[in-house]
Amino acid sequence: MADVVQPEPNSLQIPGDTLSAPSSPATARNDCSIAPLTPSPSPRVEVRPRMSCPFSVVVAIDFGTTSSGYAFSFTQDSEAIHMMKRWEGGDPGVANQKSPTCLLLTPELRFHSFGFAARDFYHDLDPEEARHWLYFDKFKMKIHSTSDLTMETELDAVNGRRVRAIEVFAHALRFFREHALKEVKDQSSSVLEGEAIRWVITVPAVWKQPAKQFMREAAYLAGLVSPDCPEQLLIALEPEAASIYCRKLRLHQVIDLSLQPITNGFDLEGSRPFDSSFRQAREQLRRSRHSRTFLVESGTGELWSELQTGDRYIVADCGGGTVDLTVHQIEQPQGTLKELYKASGGPHGAVGVDLAFEAMLCQIFGEDFIQSFKAKRPAAWVDLTIAFEARKRTAAPGRANALNISLPFSFIDYYKRHRGQSVEAALRKSNMNIVKWSSQGMLRLTQEAMNELFQPTIVNIVKHIGADGKAEVHGVRFLFLVGGFAESPMLQKAVQRALGRTCRIIIPHDVGLTILKGAVLFGLDPTVVRVRRCPLIYGVGVLNRFVEGRHPRDKLLIKDGRQWCTDILDRFVCVDQSVALGEVVRRSYTPARLGQRKIIINIYCSATDDITYITDPGVRKCGTITLDLPEPLPGAVGGAGGGAGGPERREIRATMQFGDTEIKVTAVDVMSNRSVRASIDFLSN
C-alpha cells in the first residue's frame, strides 16, 4: 500500500464541498505505487493563447464505413480546400466523390490495392484463386461494435481469414498518405513531408476513447506522424466537422427541404418529384467534377444571419455505418461553437439496408446457402452487394417501377448445383410476393420490397433525431442532414415528414463531402469548437476518511491506526458535463517508495452519474495513466518520505484535459519543475 500523505491545510477543495474533517488522502486501493496528494477544483481554465500555425498544409482523411477520401488546404491560402483527384473506376451513373472503403491483400498478406482498384481486381480474379486473396469491405464497423478493442483485435476477410485490425487500418491510411503527399507536392514543391503537415482523421462522435486511440495508433503505424510528435495528428469528430463546415454555408449552397411540402413523394402541385432539386444539385456537382477546389467563407455564411443569440441547431451525420447527432450553438461574434448535449447515435447507418437485403436473400434461398456462397464464391458475393448498392442509391419514395438487381451467373449456377432447383423456383416457393424474377436474370424489387428494406434503418434514424427531449434541444432552428446516406430520397422524405414542421431541414449540395471539408477547417483551427460535453464519468479509485453509518463496513481499511474507506470514485468529470477547451483537471501523486521510476493509475468510467464506488454496477476500468519518473536532481529526494506533509515528499502533478476530441495528460515533477513523461492508454484492458 502506498504511503498516505496528508493534504496541506490550504489545499484546494472542490467548490461547494464543506468538510468537517481535513480533506482525506486519495490513495488508489489497488495501485500500490501511488499516494495522491491534493484534489483540485475540477476543472479549471487555462487560457491557451492562439499561436501561429506551425504547419504549412493540413491534410484531412475522412475514413468512412462505405467510402473514404482526403482533402487538403495550405495555411497560406486557407479559404481554398483542395479535394482529392477523381478516382479511376467506379459505378456508372455514380459521382465518384470518394473511394469505396475496401482493401485487398495478397495471399501472402501483402498490401495490393485499395478502393475501386481493389474491388475491380478482386472481381476479375478466377473464383478459385479469389478464395486465397483477402478482401476487406466496410471493416470500420468492427471498431465500433467491439467492446474489448485492443491492438490484437482481428478482422475477418471475405474469405474468412483473419488479420490484425490495426494492420488493415494502417494499410489504408498509408495508401491515403502516399496519394495525398503526391498531390500536395504537385501543387507546392516547397512542402516537405516532415513536420510541415498536420494530419486530421475523422471518427464518429459516438466512438469511445479506445476506438479513437486505435485510429491514432494505426496512423503511427502507417507513418503519418511519429509518436514523438502527437500534436501533428488531430482526431476530428464527424458531426462536429460537418458543423464547422455548415457554419460557412451560403444560401445557394444548400437545399432547404422545409420549402418543399410533399404529398406521396410529390410537391403540392404534383409536378415535381420530391428529390428533383437534390438531383439537379448533384448533376451540377458532377459537371463541375473537373474542378476539385472549393472556396469557403472567411467568416460565417449568410445562412447564419437568421440565428438569434442562443439558437440551437442539430447536425445529423447519416453515414454508412453509424448515425451521429450533435447539438451545437454558434457563439457570436467570434463564430465559435458550443456543444449543448453529449453526442448520441448508434449503428443505424446505410449498412443496415444492406443487412436487410442479405436477410431477405436468406429468407428466399436459405441462410445455409447464402453463407456457403459467401465462403465459396466471395468475389461473386461482392459483385452482388455492389449491384445492390448501385440500385439502392436510386430508390425514391413514390417510385412506380421495380428496381432490378442482377444476380451473378455464378449465384444462379451455384444455387442450381447446391439445391437442385432454379432460383426462380426458390422465389415461387418462398411466397415472397414483393420480389419477382426477371427472365433477364434479375431480381425485381417492388416499391414495397424497398420500403421493407429501408424502413427499420430509417425509423431508427428518425427516432434518434426526434427523441432527444432534453432541455438543451428545445428551440432547435436548423437540422443539417449530412453524410452519404443523407443523399437518399427515402431518408429525406422520412425526416421531412417527421420533423419538417418543427425546424428547417437543410442539406448541403455536396453532402458527401461536408465532413471532409469540415475536417480540413478543424485542422486549420482546432479551437473553433470551444465547449464540448463529456459522454462518461471518468475518475480514479481513492481512500477517504471512513465515516461510520455513511460508508459500508466492507470498505473499511485500517492503516497505521486510522480508518479509511476504500474504492471511492474520485471524479475528474461527470456525464454530460460542459467542458471548455483549455479547462484542466489536476491531481497530485507521490511515489510510494524511494527510487520508484513509474506510477500507474487505473482510470474508471461509467455512463451514469449515480456512482459512489469503483465497484458499483456499471463502473468499469477503462484505461491507465502512466507517469515515468525521471531521476531526482542531486540533493533532491527520490521518493516518499516519513511523515505526512514532511519535507521529503516528492510530488508529481498530473494535468488532464477533457475538452478536446481526445483525453490528454501531462505531468510535472513539482520540486524540480521538470516535465514527467505521461501517457494515457485505453487499449490495454
XYZ file of C-alpha atoms in Angstrom:
685
model
C 0.000 0.000 0.000
C 1.229 3.431 -0.814
C 2.336 5.780 1.902
C -0.542 8.079 2.757
C 0.306 11.736 2.595
C -1.991 14.168 4.396
C -3.016 17.164 2.269
C -1.800 20.518 3.374
C -4.267 22.701 5.318
C -4.543 25.189 2.463
C -5.116 22.552 -0.217
C -7.813 23.442 -2.758
C -11.184 21.786 -2.409
C -13.948 21.186 -4.898
C -16.265 24.204 -4.771
C -19.403 23.569 -2.749
C -17.849 20.883 -0.545
C -17.790 21.689 3.158
C -15.623 19.197 5.012
C -15.710 18.957 8.771
C -12.601 16.817 8.736
C -9.432 17.604 6.820
C -9.587 16.571 3.178
C -8.736 12.898 3.024
C -5.754 11.491 1.205
C -6.719 9.899 -2.067
C -4.918 6.624 -2.439
C -5.966 4.100 -5.059
C -6.523 0.792 -3.282
C -5.155 -1.471 -5.979
C -2.494 0.904 -7.266
C 0.155 0.305 -4.664
C 2.614 2.667 -6.256
C 0.803 5.944 -5.668
C -0.459 8.236 -2.955
C -2.480 11.155 -4.350
C -1.951 14.416 -2.536
C -4.359 17.260 -3.191
C -7.647 17.336 -5.071
C -8.010 20.428 -7.246
C -11.106 22.320 -8.324
C -12.463 20.343 -11.236
C -11.961 21.598 -13.839
C -10.089 24.930 -14.065
C -9.439 27.034 -17.145
C -6.035 27.533 -18.631
C -6.210 30.244 -21.268
C -4.292 28.998 -24.272
C -3.040 31.820 -26.482
C -3.760 31.464 -30.196
C -0.461 30.561 -31.782
C 0.550 30.956 -35.383
C 0.123 27.641 -37.188
C 3.444 25.776 -37.360
C 2.173 23.657 -40.289
C 2.202 24.727 -43.923
C -0.545 22.319 -45.022
C -3.440 20.429 -43.413
C -4.448 17.040 -44.857
C -7.742 15.509 -43.678
C -8.755 11.878 -44.200
C -12.453 11.032 -43.945
C -12.259 7.318 -43.144
C -15.831 6.138 -43.712
C -17.594 2.799 -43.435
C -18.620 2.644 -47.096
C -16.467 5.357 -48.706
C -13.351 7.339 -47.828
C -11.371 10.257 -49.174
C -8.970 13.061 -48.393
C -8.687 16.817 -48.888
C -6.073 19.431 -48.048
C -5.529 23.144 -47.650
C -2.426 25.311 -47.476
C -2.320 27.515 -44.389
C -1.250 30.496 -46.527
C -4.445 30.107 -48.590
C -6.816 28.587 -46.035
C -10.026 29.597 -47.844
C -9.269 27.097 -50.628
C -9.917 23.408 -49.910
C -8.478 21.007 -52.482
C -10.312 17.701 -52.894
C -8.502 14.548 -53.924
C -8.241 13.790 -57.623
C -11.064 11.911 -59.248
C -10.788 8.180 -58.724
C -10.416 5.777 -61.579
C -13.104 3.140 -61.911
C -16.446 3.242 -60.184
C -20.069 2.597 -60.955
C -21.916 4.008 -63.970
C -24.085 6.971 -63.043
C -22.479 7.452 -59.603
C -20.349 10.556 -58.998
C -17.112 9.265 -57.505
C -16.569 11.895 -54.858
C -14.705 9.398 -52.712
C -13.384 5.862 -52.933
C -15.132 2.751 -51.576
C -13.601 1.673 -48.262
C -12.387 -1.737 -49.407
C -8.890 -3.160 -49.260
C -7.182 -6.159 -50.873
C -4.242 -8.155 -49.505
C -2.347 -10.855 -51.397
C -2.443 -14.452 -50.162
C 0.949 -13.635 -48.529
C -0.761 -10.790 -46.553
C 0.968 -8.018 -48.507
C -0.927 -4.858 -49.462
C -2.208 -4.958 -53.025
C -4.779 -2.186 -53.569
C -7.497 -0.017 -52.068
C -10.838 1.344 -53.266
C -12.048 0.836 -56.837
C -8.737 -0.794 -57.808
C -9.132 -3.389 -55.044
C -12.751 -4.029 -55.931
C -12.153 -4.370 -59.671
C -9.063 -6.568 -59.322
C -10.870 -8.862 -56.893
C -13.833 -9.043 -59.279
C -11.581 -10.152 -62.151
C -9.827 -12.939 -60.218
C -10.569 -16.550 -61.080
C -13.131 -17.802 -58.497
C -10.752 -20.487 -57.230
C -7.857 -18.035 -56.958
C -10.044 -15.388 -55.292
C -10.575 -17.704 -52.315
C -6.929 -17.183 -51.329
C -6.957 -13.375 -51.509
C -8.020 -11.279 -48.535
C -10.715 -8.710 -49.363
C -11.976 -6.367 -46.609
C -15.129 -4.296 -47.009
C -16.950 -1.986 -44.546
C -14.407 -3.029 -41.911
C -14.676 0.204 -39.918
C -17.868 -1.137 -38.284
C -15.796 -3.691 -36.364
C -14.131 -0.910 -34.358
C -17.497 0.434 -33.232
C -19.012 -2.945 -32.378
C -16.029 -4.418 -30.482
C -16.440 -3.803 -26.752
C -12.946 -5.004 -25.807
C -10.914 -3.341 -28.567
C -7.144 -3.875 -28.320
C -4.107 -3.766 -30.596
C -4.660 -7.520 -31.152
C -8.294 -7.286 -32.327
C -8.712 -9.131 -35.641
C -10.792 -8.559 -38.778
C -12.336 -11.268 -40.956
C -11.663 -11.030 -44.694
C -14.461 -12.067 -47.059
C -12.801 -15.494 -47.411
C -12.778 -15.995 -43.612
C -9.050 -15.444 -42.997
C -8.211 -13.171 -40.080
C -5.718 -10.313 -39.843
C -4.942 -7.869 -37.034
C -7.278 -4.900 -37.454
C -4.529 -2.377 -36.726
C -2.578 -3.648 -39.764
C -5.589 -3.372 -42.101
C -6.304 0.197 -40.965
C -2.610 1.099 -41.254
C -2.530 -0.209 -44.857
C -5.499 2.024 -45.736
C -4.041 5.109 -44.051
C -0.649 4.501 -45.695
C -2.410 4.380 -49.069
C -4.030 7.772 -48.410
C -0.757 9.195 -47.096
C 1.104 8.324 -50.303
C -1.622 9.689 -52.595
C -2.146 12.868 -50.577
C 1.566 13.644 -50.351
C 1.942 13.254 -54.106
C -0.922 15.690 -54.744
C 0.342 18.204 -52.183
C 3.828 18.139 -53.721
C 2.383 18.515 -57.213
C 0.764 21.771 -56.099
C 3.569 23.061 -53.896
C 7.149 21.867 -54.248
C 8.114 23.732 -51.069
C 6.142 21.394 -48.772
C 8.343 18.822 -47.118
C 6.973 15.617 -45.635
C 8.131 16.028 -42.043
C 6.686 18.475 -39.589
C 5.177 20.746 -42.256
C 1.966 18.689 -42.468
C -0.821 18.424 -39.933
C -2.977 15.326 -40.428
C -6.638 15.019 -39.426
C -8.572 11.730 -39.265
C -12.343 11.665 -38.803
C -14.175 9.273 -36.455
C -17.834 9.039 -35.314
C -18.617 11.187 -32.270
C -20.154 8.161 -30.520
C -16.836 6.298 -30.632
C -15.302 5.830 -27.206
C -11.706 6.598 -26.242
C -10.296 3.123 -27.150
C -11.525 3.471 -30.753
C -10.063 6.982 -31.064
C -6.730 5.765 -29.682
C -6.883 2.810 -32.090
C -7.069 5.198 -35.078
C -4.145 7.198 -33.676
C -2.048 4.046 -33.269
C -2.932 2.972 -36.829
C -1.769 6.396 -38.061
C 1.536 5.977 -36.214
C 1.962 2.509 -37.762
C 1.150 3.928 -41.224
C 3.843 6.591 -40.845
C 1.528 9.621 -40.996
C 3.241 11.078 -37.941
C 5.704 9.962 -35.286
C 4.503 9.049 -31.767
C 7.048 11.640 -30.605
C 5.002 14.394 -32.344
C 1.402 13.535 -31.380
C 0.246 17.121 -31.924
C 0.776 16.643 -35.678
C -2.300 14.403 -35.755
C -5.806 15.506 -34.788
C -8.804 13.231 -34.343
C -11.909 15.040 -35.651
C -15.455 14.034 -34.721
C -17.550 13.583 -37.859
C -20.725 15.558 -36.986
C -18.538 18.226 -35.390
C -16.528 18.569 -38.605
C -19.779 18.826 -40.565
C -20.989 21.528 -38.173
C -17.775 23.502 -38.649
C -18.309 23.478 -42.404
C -22.067 24.138 -42.238
C -21.482 27.454 -40.471
C -19.736 28.625 -43.662
C -22.651 27.827 -45.973
C -24.349 30.363 -48.206
C -27.987 30.021 -49.268
C -27.168 28.873 -52.821
C -25.086 26.004 -51.413
C -27.947 24.227 -49.643
C -31.300 22.586 -50.268
C -33.981 23.590 -47.778
C -36.427 20.678 -47.516
C -38.726 22.875 -45.442
C -39.548 24.801 -48.624
C -40.705 21.621 -50.371
C -44.061 20.428 -48.943
C -44.756 16.915 -50.164
C -47.647 14.560 -50.692
C -46.728 10.974 -51.513
C -43.365 11.983 -52.856
C -44.507 14.973 -54.935
C -44.979 18.637 -54.190
C -48.479 20.017 -53.719
C -48.907 20.712 -57.439
C -47.751 17.189 -58.185
C -45.486 18.482 -60.900
C -42.032 17.855 -59.491
C -40.574 14.707 -57.919
C -39.679 15.158 -54.260
C -35.940 14.828 -54.805
C -35.600 16.720 -58.095
C -33.770 19.750 -56.661
C -31.327 17.437 -54.951
C -30.732 15.563 -58.189
C -30.174 18.867 -60.000
C -27.601 19.880 -57.404
C -25.877 16.529 -57.725
C -25.834 16.835 -61.509
C -24.339 20.319 -61.210
C -21.693 18.881 -58.896
C -20.991 16.061 -61.367
C -20.485 18.521 -64.231
C -18.029 20.563 -62.217
C -16.120 17.453 -61.135
C -13.047 18.589 -63.041
C -12.752 21.447 -60.529
C -11.524 19.963 -57.266
C -11.029 23.203 -55.342
C -13.741 24.634 -53.105
C -13.715 28.136 -51.653
C -15.155 28.736 -48.171
C -16.306 31.901 -46.464
C -13.743 33.672 -44.295
C -16.480 34.391 -41.731
C -19.817 32.667 -41.176
C -22.165 32.172 -44.116
C -25.341 34.188 -44.725
C -27.490 31.261 -43.580
C -26.498 32.126 -40.017
C -27.806 35.686 -40.184
C -31.213 34.254 -39.259
C -29.897 32.812 -35.996
C -30.507 34.727 -32.790
C -28.248 34.555 -29.739
C -28.906 31.237 -28.034
C -30.425 29.493 -31.071
C -29.550 25.832 -31.415
C -29.100 23.509 -34.364
C -28.631 19.755 -34.821
C -26.186 18.074 -37.187
C -27.242 14.526 -38.076
C -24.398 12.648 -39.743
C -26.081 9.762 -41.551
C -23.186 7.670 -42.772
C -22.654 4.116 -43.916
C -22.108 2.550 -40.509
C -23.328 4.960 -37.852
C -25.693 7.841 -37.312
C -24.172 10.588 -35.179
C -26.068 13.502 -33.668
C -24.587 16.618 -32.157
C -26.386 19.724 -30.862
C -24.467 22.975 -31.292
C -24.871 26.656 -30.604
C -22.920 29.248 -32.560
C -21.296 31.908 -30.396
C -21.272 35.419 -31.827
C -19.354 37.459 -32.749
C -16.359 35.121 -32.699
C -18.169 32.321 -34.577
C -17.007 29.540 -32.235
C -19.193 26.514 -31.496
C -20.550 25.200 -28.220
C -21.811 21.633 -27.810
C -25.056 21.618 -25.824
C -25.602 17.911 -25.273
C -23.303 14.906 -25.433
C -23.165 13.234 -28.831
C -25.666 10.432 -29.373
C -26.407 7.950 -32.112
C -25.642 4.357 -32.922
C -25.089 1.747 -35.634
C -28.016 2.859 -37.778
C -26.208 3.761 -40.997
C -26.912 2.735 -44.580
C -25.258 -0.652 -43.956
C -28.495 -1.561 -42.161
C -30.257 -1.568 -45.541
C -27.556 -3.884 -46.929
C -28.020 -6.251 -43.982
C -31.787 -6.230 -44.539
C -31.188 -7.195 -48.194
C -28.931 -10.070 -47.082
C -31.627 -11.206 -44.628
C -34.162 -11.118 -47.478
C -31.881 -13.312 -49.612
C -31.538 -15.745 -46.676
C -35.318 -15.878 -46.390
C -35.673 -16.715 -50.091
C -32.704 -19.024 -50.703
C -31.863 -20.267 -47.207
C -29.282 -18.938 -44.762
C -27.058 -22.014 -45.142
C -26.858 -21.457 -48.916
C -26.050 -17.748 -48.595
C -23.289 -18.444 -46.056
C -21.882 -21.210 -48.272
C -22.000 -18.957 -51.355
C -20.179 -16.152 -49.482
C -17.452 -18.600 -48.421
C -17.050 -20.459 -51.749
C -17.637 -17.575 -54.171
C -16.515 -14.490 -52.223
C -15.815 -12.336 -55.309
C -19.263 -13.080 -56.752
C -20.843 -12.147 -53.419
C -19.034 -8.793 -53.560
C -20.413 -8.308 -57.102
C -23.930 -8.891 -55.794
C -23.515 -6.352 -52.981
C -22.143 -3.791 -55.469
C -25.154 -4.334 -57.735
C -27.495 -3.773 -54.799
C -25.589 -0.653 -53.673
C -25.987 0.937 -57.115
C -29.747 0.282 -57.148
C -30.165 1.327 -53.506
C -28.997 4.833 -54.396
C -31.813 5.215 -56.934
C -34.583 4.139 -54.563
C -37.046 7.001 -54.099
C -40.464 7.352 -52.460
C -43.373 7.076 -54.875
C -41.297 5.227 -57.474
C -43.681 3.198 -59.643
C -41.344 0.775 -61.425
C -39.405 -2.009 -59.729
C -35.658 -1.948 -59.070
C -33.764 -4.627 -60.991
C -30.746 -6.244 -59.333
C -28.546 -8.501 -61.449
C -27.720 -11.849 -59.895
C -24.209 -13.036 -60.841
C -24.245 -16.082 -63.112
C -22.214 -17.964 -60.509
C -25.034 -17.370 -57.975
C -27.634 -18.858 -60.321
C -25.346 -21.760 -61.249
C -24.192 -22.447 -57.667
C -27.773 -22.474 -56.386
C -28.870 -24.977 -59.036
C -25.969 -27.319 -58.143
C -26.339 -26.779 -54.403
C -30.123 -27.073 -54.188
C -31.065 -28.958 -57.367
C -33.565 -26.309 -58.452
C -33.611 -22.901 -60.120
C -33.610 -19.543 -58.329
C -36.971 -18.858 -59.985
C -38.416 -21.940 -58.299
C -36.948 -20.808 -54.983
C -38.661 -17.425 -55.358
C -42.020 -19.096 -56.051
C -41.676 -21.379 -53.025
C -40.706 -18.514 -50.724
C -44.122 -16.861 -51.170
C -42.348 -13.500 -51.131
C -44.661 -11.657 -53.492
C -42.797 -8.351 -53.216
C -39.766 -9.827 -55.053
C -40.201 -11.079 -58.623
C -37.919 -12.877 -61.080
C -36.982 -11.444 -64.448
C -36.127 -13.654 -67.401
C -33.017 -11.465 -67.881
C -31.553 -12.983 -64.695
C -32.571 -10.214 -62.328
C -34.362 -9.886 -59.024
C -37.150 -7.328 -59.364
C -37.719 -5.488 -56.083
C -41.080 -3.735 -55.900
C -41.547 -0.412 -54.083
C -42.998 -2.399 -51.182
C -39.825 -4.501 -51.023
C -37.591 -1.431 -50.991
C -39.714 0.124 -48.242
C -39.325 -3.056 -46.219
C -35.523 -2.915 -46.608
C -35.229 0.788 -45.780
C -37.825 1.210 -43.046
C -36.090 -0.352 -39.979
C -32.958 1.780 -40.507
C -34.848 4.959 -41.359
C -37.205 4.555 -38.387
C -34.193 4.260 -36.070
C -32.610 7.402 -37.547
C -35.787 9.496 -37.277
C -36.361 8.227 -33.744
C -32.825 9.221 -32.756
C -33.119 12.683 -34.249
C -36.547 13.393 -32.784
C -36.329 11.609 -29.458
C -33.870 13.934 -27.716
C -36.357 15.651 -25.428
C -33.580 17.206 -23.397
C -33.936 20.812 -22.264
C -30.878 21.731 -24.323
C -32.502 20.523 -27.534
C -35.668 22.634 -27.284
C -35.619 25.630 -29.593
C -33.679 23.952 -32.412
C -33.845 26.163 -35.522
C -31.999 24.045 -38.081
C -31.441 20.356 -38.707
C -28.493 19.691 -41.028
C -28.565 16.292 -42.729
C -25.054 15.262 -43.804
C -23.179 12.058 -44.671
C -23.529 9.732 -47.636
C -26.910 8.299 -46.563
C -28.350 11.845 -46.471
C -28.374 11.650 -50.301
C -31.140 9.037 -50.093
C -34.552 10.451 -51.089
C -36.103 7.730 -48.892
C -34.378 9.149 -45.808
C -35.001 12.765 -46.843
C -38.736 12.178 -47.147
C -38.985 10.369 -43.813
C -37.078 13.089 -41.937
C -39.077 15.852 -43.612
C -42.389 14.229 -42.717
C -41.382 13.631 -39.096
C -39.585 16.891 -38.321
C -40.314 19.389 -41.095
C -42.874 21.298 -39.017
C -40.572 21.838 -36.029
C -37.348 23.033 -37.666
C -35.766 23.829 -41.029
C -34.136 20.797 -42.622
C -31.024 21.760 -44.570
C -28.905 19.548 -46.845
C -25.615 20.913 -48.240
C -25.275 20.382 -52.019
C -22.056 18.356 -51.726
C -23.426 16.417 -48.786
C -20.968 13.512 -49.123
C -18.002 15.895 -48.809
C -19.302 18.008 -45.917
C -17.397 16.127 -43.218
C -14.204 16.069 -45.256
C -14.257 19.838 -45.809
C -15.081 20.459 -42.150
C -12.191 18.234 -41.073
C -9.794 20.434 -43.076
C -11.241 23.556 -41.402
C -10.847 21.874 -37.999
C -7.189 21.132 -38.766
C -6.657 24.789 -39.678
C -8.233 25.949 -36.390
C -8.796 23.242 -33.716
C -10.071 25.896 -31.262
C -13.255 26.524 -33.268
C -15.264 24.168 -31.012
C -14.899 25.963 -27.689
C -17.103 23.794 -25.435
C -17.791 20.061 -25.540
C -19.842 17.685 -23.391
C -18.306 14.719 -21.618
C -20.003 11.428 -22.594
C -18.937 9.499 -19.460
C -17.817 9.882 -15.861
C -14.046 9.464 -15.569
C -12.168 9.084 -12.308
C -9.858 7.005 -10.116
C -10.348 4.889 -7.006
C -9.197 6.600 -3.804
C -9.212 6.344 0.003
C -11.317 8.737 2.063
C -11.688 9.033 5.846
C -14.149 6.310 6.956
C -17.424 7.689 8.343
C -19.470 5.255 10.455
C -23.031 4.938 9.162
C -22.188 6.542 5.816
C -19.667 4.078 4.429
C -20.270 0.298 4.267
C -18.188 -1.862 6.621
C -16.804 -3.973 3.757
C -14.968 -0.853 2.515
C -13.182 -0.304 5.837
C -9.373 -0.341 5.759
C -7.317 0.277 8.902
C -3.800 1.595 8.289
C -1.437 2.994 10.914
C -4.321 3.121 13.374
C -6.541 5.207 11.064
C -9.794 4.111 9.451
C -10.135 4.619 5.687
C -12.925 3.898 3.216
C -11.578 2.223 0.077
C -12.738 2.222 -3.566
C -14.312 5.696 -3.540
C -14.532 7.160 -7.045
C -12.666 10.458 -7.287
C -14.421 12.055 -10.292
C -12.450 14.006 -12.830
C -15.522 14.877 -14.938
C -19.206 13.867 -14.915
C -21.625 12.616 -17.568
C -22.751 15.426 -19.902
C -20.565 17.942 -18.057
C -19.786 21.029 -20.095
C -16.001 21.276 -20.521
C -14.363 24.203 -22.282
C -11.283 23.920 -24.435
C -8.284 24.524 -22.186
C -10.018 23.502 -18.949
C -7.890 21.104 -16.958
C -8.245 18.726 -14.028
C -5.213 18.489 -11.750
C -4.281 15.796 -9.259
C -1.018 15.371 -7.360
C 0.567 11.999 -6.594
C 3.638 10.883 -4.709
C 5.716 7.721 -5.198
C 5.192 5.082 -2.519
C 8.877 4.204 -2.173
C 12.355 5.594 -2.731
C 13.810 5.013 -6.180
C 10.418 4.361 -7.791
C 10.535 5.087 -11.522
C 6.920 4.569 -12.619
C 3.452 5.435 -11.323
C 0.485 3.580 -12.818
C -3.027 4.862 -12.134
C -6.154 2.948 -13.140
C -8.946 5.031 -14.728
C -12.582 4.073 -14.260
C -15.624 5.219 -16.223
C -19.398 4.947 -16.135
C -22.275 6.103 -18.332
C -24.416 7.063 -15.309
C -23.879 9.698 -12.645
C -25.295 7.773 -9.686
C -21.915 6.335 -8.705
C -20.045 6.351 -5.382
C -17.579 3.454 -5.567
C -15.494 1.962 -8.354
C -17.138 -1.385 -7.533
C -20.681 -0.075 -8.263
C -22.624 -1.683 -11.134
C -21.879 -0.027 -14.463
C -18.394 1.135 -13.448
C -15.502 -0.431 -15.325
C -11.767 0.006 -15.552
C -11.259 1.655 -18.940
C -7.625 2.721 -19.028
C -4.397 3.622 -17.254
C -2.296 6.725 -16.765
C 1.443 6.008 -16.671
C 3.895 8.538 -15.247
C 7.566 7.756 -15.964
C 9.559 9.446 -13.210
C 12.941 10.999 -14.040
C 15.962 10.544 -11.816
C 15.798 13.060 -8.935
C 18.158 16.009 -9.246
C 21.253 15.925 -6.984
C 20.217 16.878 -3.469
C 16.543 16.193 -4.131
C 14.632 13.369 -2.529
C 13.706 10.445 -4.763
C 10.559 9.141 -3.185
C 8.018 9.304 -0.436
C 9.285 10.282 2.949
C 8.345 9.546 6.505
C 5.692 11.854 7.910
C 2.573 13.293 6.378
C 3.344 16.645 4.853
C 7.054 16.105 5.589
C 9.777 17.815 3.623
C 10.961 14.580 1.953
C 7.828 14.115 -0.075
C 8.197 14.094 -3.887
C 5.116 15.467 -5.632
C 4.123 14.644 -9.230
C 1.348 16.870 -10.541
C -0.756 15.388 -13.360
C -2.862 17.655 -15.584
C -5.706 16.168 -17.642
C -7.710 17.773 -20.457
C -11.218 16.568 -21.280
C -12.290 19.417 -23.579
C -10.545 18.156 -26.741
C -11.649 15.307 -29.009
C -9.221 13.027 -27.120
C -8.379 12.874 -23.405
C -4.837 14.147 -22.815
C -2.498 14.070 -19.841
C 0.733 15.888 -18.953
C 2.723 15.860 -15.710
C 5.491 17.746 -13.922
C 7.808 16.997 -11.008
C 6.871 19.876 -8.695
C 10.177 20.088 -6.799
C 12.397 20.258 -9.895
C 9.744 21.703 -12.242
C 10.823 19.105 -14.816
C 8.334 17.525 -17.199
C 7.393 13.937 -16.459
C 6.686 11.604 -19.387
C 2.954 10.948 -19.085
C 0.765 8.709 -21.235
C -2.839 7.556 -21.166
C -3.812 4.152 -22.556
C -7.327 2.866 -23.273
C -6.339 -0.125 -25.436
C -4.603 -2.444 -22.975
C -7.596 -3.576 -20.898
